Short mmCIF file of C-alpha atoms and ligand atoms in Angstrom, two decimals:
data_model
loop_
_atom_site.label_atom_id
_atom_site.label_comp_id
_atom_site.label_asym_id
_atom_site.label_seq_id
_atom_site.Cartn_x
_atom_site.Cartn_y
_atom_site.Cartn_z
CA MET A 1 -2.56 20.83 -5.39
CA PRO A 2 -4.55 18.00 -6.79
CA GLU A 3 -7.12 16.89 -4.27
CA LEU A 4 -9.60 13.99 -4.33
CA PRO A 5 -11.75 15.23 -7.46
CA GLU A 6 -8.52 15.83 -9.56
CA VAL A 7 -6.91 12.44 -8.46
CA GLU A 8 -10.24 10.73 -9.07
CA ASN A 9 -10.50 12.24 -12.70
CA THR A 10 -6.90 11.30 -13.41
CA VAL A 11 -7.59 7.61 -12.35
CA ARG A 12 -10.68 7.39 -14.29
CA ASP A 13 -8.98 8.89 -17.47
CA LEU A 14 -5.92 6.66 -17.12
CA LYS A 15 -7.65 3.35 -16.23
CA PRO A 16 -8.63 2.34 -19.73
CA LEU A 17 -5.23 3.60 -21.18
CA LEU A 18 -3.14 1.54 -18.61
CA VAL A 19 -4.95 -1.65 -17.46
CA GLY A 20 -3.69 -4.67 -19.32
CA ARG A 21 -0.54 -2.90 -20.46
CA ARG A 22 2.88 -3.83 -19.30
CA PHE A 23 5.77 -1.56 -18.37
CA GLU A 24 8.53 -2.19 -20.85
CA GLY A 25 11.00 0.58 -20.00
CA VAL A 26 11.40 3.47 -17.56
CA ASP A 27 13.50 6.66 -17.88
CA ILE A 28 14.08 8.08 -14.59
CA ARG A 29 15.27 11.68 -14.93
CA TRP A 30 14.70 12.72 -11.30
CA PRO A 31 15.44 9.83 -8.93
CA ARG A 32 14.18 11.66 -5.80
CA LEU A 33 10.63 11.07 -7.08
CA LEU A 34 11.10 7.27 -6.15
CA SER A 35 10.63 7.83 -2.35
CA GLY A 36 14.22 6.66 -1.68
CA MET A 37 14.19 3.43 -3.69
CA PRO A 38 17.41 3.27 -5.92
CA PRO A 39 16.46 3.73 -9.59
CA GLU A 40 18.00 0.24 -10.63
CA GLU A 41 15.86 -1.46 -8.08
CA PHE A 42 12.74 0.50 -9.14
CA THR A 43 13.44 -0.52 -12.73
CA GLU A 44 14.04 -4.10 -12.03
CA ARG A 45 10.91 -4.51 -9.91
CA LEU A 46 8.74 -2.76 -12.52
CA LEU A 47 9.80 -3.98 -15.92
CA GLY A 48 7.81 -6.66 -17.35
CA ARG A 49 4.81 -6.11 -14.68
CA GLN A 50 1.34 -5.79 -16.12
CA ILE A 51 -1.06 -3.18 -14.70
CA VAL A 52 -4.09 -4.96 -13.47
CA ASN A 53 -6.09 -2.17 -11.90
CA ALA A 54 -6.06 1.57 -11.31
CA ASP A 55 -7.67 2.97 -8.27
CA ARG A 56 -7.65 5.85 -5.79
CA ARG A 57 -7.49 6.16 -2.04
CA GLY A 58 -7.47 9.63 -0.60
CA LYS A 59 -5.10 11.68 -2.77
CA TYR A 60 -3.05 8.57 -3.85
CA LEU A 61 -3.32 6.99 -7.08
CA LEU A 62 -2.87 3.16 -6.91
CA PHE A 63 -1.75 1.04 -9.77
CA ALA A 64 -1.92 -2.71 -8.92
CA LEU A 65 0.59 -4.91 -10.64
CA ASP A 66 0.16 -8.53 -11.67
CA ASP A 67 2.84 -9.66 -9.15
CA GLY A 68 1.10 -8.19 -6.04
CA GLN A 69 3.16 -4.89 -6.01
CA THR A 70 1.42 -1.54 -5.97
CA LEU A 71 2.71 1.49 -7.71
CA MET A 72 1.45 4.40 -5.43
CA VAL A 73 1.63 7.93 -6.77
CA HIS A 74 1.00 11.01 -4.86
CA LEU A 75 0.92 14.03 -7.13
CA ARG A 76 1.54 16.52 -4.29
CA MET A 77 1.70 20.16 -5.58
CA THR A 78 1.93 20.04 -9.46
CA GLY A 79 2.28 16.44 -10.56
CA GLN A 80 0.40 15.33 -13.65
CA LEU A 81 0.15 12.03 -15.46
CA HIS A 82 -0.58 11.77 -19.12
CA VAL A 83 -0.26 9.21 -21.89
CA ALA A 84 1.46 10.20 -25.08
CA ALA A 85 2.92 8.78 -28.27
CA PRO A 86 6.61 8.27 -28.07
CA GLU A 87 7.05 10.69 -31.07
CA GLU A 88 5.52 13.44 -29.17
CA PRO A 89 8.43 15.57 -27.76
CA ALA A 90 8.83 15.19 -23.90
CA GLY A 91 8.29 18.28 -21.90
CA VAL A 92 11.17 19.88 -19.83
CA HIS A 93 9.13 18.87 -16.60
CA ASP A 94 8.65 15.31 -17.69
CA HIS A 95 10.73 13.60 -15.01
CA LEU A 96 9.61 9.93 -15.39
CA VAL A 97 8.77 8.34 -18.47
CA PHE A 98 7.42 4.81 -18.80
CA ALA A 99 7.29 2.98 -22.01
CA LEU A 100 4.13 0.72 -22.21
CA SER A 101 3.62 -2.59 -24.13
CA ASP A 102 1.04 -1.00 -26.49
CA GLY A 103 3.79 1.47 -27.79
CA ALA A 104 2.40 4.58 -25.78
CA GLU A 105 4.21 6.19 -23.05
CA LEU A 106 3.04 7.17 -19.56
CA ARG A 107 4.83 10.49 -18.68
CA TYR A 108 4.92 12.15 -15.26
CA GLN A 109 5.30 15.93 -15.33
CA ASP A 110 5.98 17.88 -12.23
CA PRO A 111 7.45 21.45 -12.31
CA ARG A 112 7.85 21.57 -8.44
CA LYS A 113 9.22 17.97 -8.22
CA PHE A 114 7.33 17.29 -4.93
CA GLY A 115 5.40 14.40 -6.19
CA ARG A 116 6.30 10.73 -4.93
CA PHE A 117 6.17 7.19 -6.47
CA LEU A 118 6.32 4.24 -4.17
CA LEU A 119 6.65 0.71 -5.39
CA THR A 120 5.61 -1.57 -2.54
CA ARG A 121 3.81 -4.88 -1.64
CA THR A 122 2.41 -3.37 1.55
CA PRO A 123 0.40 -0.25 0.32
CA GLN A 124 -1.67 -0.61 3.65
CA ALA A 125 1.22 0.78 5.64
CA ALA A 126 0.69 4.25 4.12
CA LEU A 127 -3.06 3.89 3.66
CA GLU A 128 -4.10 2.76 7.10
CA LYS A 129 -3.22 6.19 8.44
CA LEU A 130 -5.90 7.71 6.31
CA GLY A 131 -9.39 8.59 7.49
CA PRO A 132 -12.59 7.54 5.78
CA GLU A 133 -13.07 8.05 2.11
CA PRO A 134 -15.50 10.96 2.12
CA LEU A 135 -17.75 9.54 -0.56
CA SER A 136 -17.99 6.09 0.98
CA GLU A 137 -20.58 4.73 3.28
CA SER A 138 -18.27 4.54 6.04
CA PHE A 139 -18.11 8.29 6.24
CA THR A 140 -21.10 9.41 8.29
CA PRO A 141 -21.99 12.53 10.09
CA VAL A 142 -21.56 10.59 13.43
CA GLU A 143 -18.17 9.43 12.22
CA LEU A 144 -17.15 13.03 11.36
CA PHE A 145 -18.36 14.20 14.74
CA ALA A 146 -16.43 11.55 16.55
CA ARG A 147 -13.30 12.41 14.82
CA ILE A 148 -13.35 16.13 15.60
CA GLN A 149 -15.03 15.92 19.04
CA GLY A 150 -12.96 17.53 21.77
CA ARG A 151 -10.25 18.81 19.41
CA ARG A 152 -8.98 22.27 19.90
CA ALA A 153 -7.64 22.74 16.29
CA ALA A 154 -9.67 24.87 13.79
CA ILE A 155 -12.09 22.92 11.75
CA LYS A 156 -10.21 23.88 8.55
CA GLY A 157 -7.10 22.45 9.89
CA LEU A 158 -8.92 19.39 10.87
CA LEU A 159 -10.38 18.83 7.42
CA LEU A 160 -6.81 19.12 5.85
CA ASN A 161 -5.58 16.33 8.20
CA GLN A 162 -5.92 13.27 6.10
CA SER A 163 -6.36 11.02 9.24
CA VAL A 164 -9.73 12.88 10.00
CA VAL A 165 -10.99 12.44 6.45
CA ALA A 166 -9.08 11.51 3.19
CA GLY A 167 -8.78 13.55 0.17
CA LEU A 168 -9.61 17.12 1.10
CA GLY A 169 -7.05 19.87 0.46
CA ASN A 170 -7.29 23.61 0.63
CA ILE A 171 -9.88 24.26 -2.08
CA TYR A 172 -12.52 21.75 -1.17
CA ALA A 173 -12.13 22.26 2.56
CA ASP A 174 -12.89 26.02 2.11
CA GLU A 175 -15.70 25.34 -0.29
CA ALA A 176 -17.34 22.72 1.87
CA LEU A 177 -17.16 25.02 5.12
CA PHE A 178 -18.70 27.79 3.01
CA GLN A 179 -21.57 25.56 1.88
CA ALA A 180 -22.05 24.28 5.44
CA GLY A 181 -21.99 27.96 6.83
CA ILE A 182 -19.25 27.05 9.19
CA HIS A 183 -16.46 29.43 10.13
CA PRO A 184 -12.99 27.89 9.32
CA LEU A 185 -11.63 28.96 12.69
CA SER A 186 -14.38 27.19 14.72
CA PRO A 187 -12.58 24.72 16.91
CA GLY A 188 -13.40 21.04 16.38
CA TYR A 189 -15.02 20.79 19.83
CA ALA A 190 -17.46 23.72 19.06
CA LEU A 191 -19.10 21.87 16.34
CA THR A 192 -22.42 20.13 17.24
CA LEU A 193 -23.81 17.09 15.51
CA ALA A 194 -26.10 19.27 13.65
CA ASP A 195 -23.12 21.12 12.30
CA CYS A 196 -21.48 17.83 11.32
CA ASN A 197 -24.55 16.77 9.44
CA ARG A 198 -24.40 19.95 7.37
CA LEU A 199 -20.57 19.76 6.99
CA HIS A 200 -20.83 16.05 5.88
CA SER A 201 -23.29 16.72 3.17
CA ALA A 202 -21.50 19.89 2.05
CA ILE A 203 -18.22 17.75 1.71
CA ARG A 204 -19.91 15.08 -0.17
CA GLN A 205 -21.82 17.53 -2.48
CA THR A 206 -18.71 19.76 -3.09
CA LEU A 207 -16.68 16.66 -4.05
CA ALA A 208 -19.19 15.07 -6.14
CA THR A 209 -19.80 18.14 -8.20
CA ALA A 210 -16.12 18.85 -8.55
CA ILE A 211 -15.50 15.34 -9.93
CA ARG A 212 -18.32 15.62 -12.30
CA GLU A 213 -16.78 19.09 -13.45
CA GLY A 214 -13.34 17.43 -14.02
CA GLY A 215 -11.74 19.14 -10.91
CA SER A 216 -10.32 22.46 -10.56
CA THR A 217 -7.20 23.87 -12.55
CA LEU A 218 -5.48 26.90 -11.12
CA GLY A 219 -2.98 28.98 -12.93
CA ARG A 220 -3.23 30.24 -16.54
CA SER A 221 0.25 29.65 -17.60
CA SER A 222 1.94 26.57 -18.73
CA ILE A 223 2.42 25.67 -15.03
CA THR A 224 -1.02 24.65 -13.77
CA ASN A 225 -1.57 22.59 -10.72
CA TYR A 226 -3.63 20.07 -12.61
CA ARG A 227 -4.56 18.97 -16.12
CA ARG A 228 -6.40 15.82 -16.96
CA PRO A 229 -4.38 13.11 -18.72
CA ALA A 230 -5.67 14.16 -22.15
CA GLY A 231 -4.67 17.77 -21.43
CA MET A 232 -8.00 19.42 -20.66
CA THR A 233 -8.23 21.62 -17.66
CA GLY A 234 -11.01 21.15 -14.81
CA ARG A 235 -14.05 23.31 -14.83
CA TYR A 236 -14.93 23.50 -11.18
CA GLN A 237 -12.68 26.57 -10.68
CA ASP A 238 -15.35 28.67 -12.14
CA ARG A 239 -17.74 27.62 -9.50
CA HIS A 240 -15.60 28.29 -6.44
CA GLN A 241 -17.62 30.23 -4.03
CA VAL A 242 -14.77 31.52 -1.67
CA TYR A 243 -11.42 29.85 -2.73
CA GLY A 244 -9.21 32.32 -4.48
CA ARG A 245 -11.82 35.12 -4.15
CA ALA A 246 -10.44 37.21 -1.25
CA GLY A 247 -11.55 40.84 -1.78
CA GLU A 248 -14.50 39.81 -4.01
CA PRO A 249 -18.16 39.90 -3.05
CA CYS A 250 -19.78 36.76 -1.70
CA ARG A 251 -22.17 35.44 -4.42
CA VAL A 252 -24.70 34.75 -1.73
CA CYS A 253 -24.84 37.87 0.45
CA GLY A 254 -22.36 40.35 -1.06
CA ALA A 255 -20.01 40.58 1.84
CA THR A 256 -16.35 40.73 1.03
CA ILE A 257 -14.67 37.31 0.95
CA GLN A 258 -11.86 37.20 3.58
CA ARG A 259 -8.49 35.39 3.57
CA VAL A 260 -6.75 34.26 6.75
CA ARG A 261 -3.99 31.79 7.36
CA ILE A 262 -4.94 28.59 9.21
CA ALA A 263 -2.43 25.75 9.67
CA GLN A 264 -0.06 27.46 7.37
CA ARG A 265 -2.60 27.52 4.56
CA SER A 266 -4.61 30.46 3.18
CA THR A 267 -8.13 30.08 3.94
CA HIS A 268 -11.02 31.78 2.23
CA PHE A 269 -14.43 32.45 3.93
CA CYS A 270 -17.42 34.77 3.95
CA PRO A 271 -17.58 36.54 7.20
CA HIS A 272 -21.44 36.89 7.08
CA CYS A 273 -22.44 33.44 5.65
CA GLN A 274 -19.86 31.69 7.94
CA ALA A 275 -20.43 33.73 11.15
CA GLY A 276 -19.21 32.41 14.49
CA ALA A 277 -15.96 31.79 15.98
CA GLU A 278 -15.37 35.52 16.33
CA ALA A 279 -13.92 34.94 19.75
CA ILE A 280 -11.29 32.68 18.33
CA ASN A 281 -10.94 34.92 15.34
CA ARG A 282 -9.49 37.63 17.65
CA ASP A 283 -6.43 35.61 18.90
ZN1 LIG B 1 -21.81 35.41 2.14
#
């Protein structure tokens, strides 16, 4: 699913195409995407509104409108936003199509249909549950340590928990733990401040590099998890050290990359570079 680097690239690409434009029409082909708001209400509240900013918090895209509303978008598994000319035929998975005041269309494509749009005046209600933004100054090694201290859950699961730190998903949690040399099954309470120092910088480095590389695109068919709004795929998938590499040799030590399930998600790690937590590993 799109994680922080993919959402960040989407926001950066869309911002110059959307800010200053107004919504002049909306074609709602899959109303369940609207988080329970009736399509008539969504349309009425959106039409005529101008987009004044595009931003991101965690994995949410935030489009600020000129009347104080915010259009929040969560792409979930396979959601993708792109801007197209109206004469370009819409795809079978384009479930929301917004007509913009400059004549272009903002299209939301989502084969799995798990994404959500929320039109609200109080985005804080959803956002205040999120932990710190990992690339912000408020995210420090001490802050990370404080948030996982005393917790029995595996560090992999804790990193996926958006209230611990915002924006990480399966790919970047696995990659950051590899880079920090921490076994994904290590319980939160077992991590020292020194571990948190390494993990903190690994998270930041992994995310910053992934943003620069345009994020990660998985799947080679027409159904990919993520493409940038102009249609390009990310490049960071070629640099994954562990994610999606189960059975292949570790690029650092040659040991075979393992896959286990943690918190209902498949987790990839190198048993040599990420030693430790063997006791827990045996449960
Ligand atoms: Zn290794």
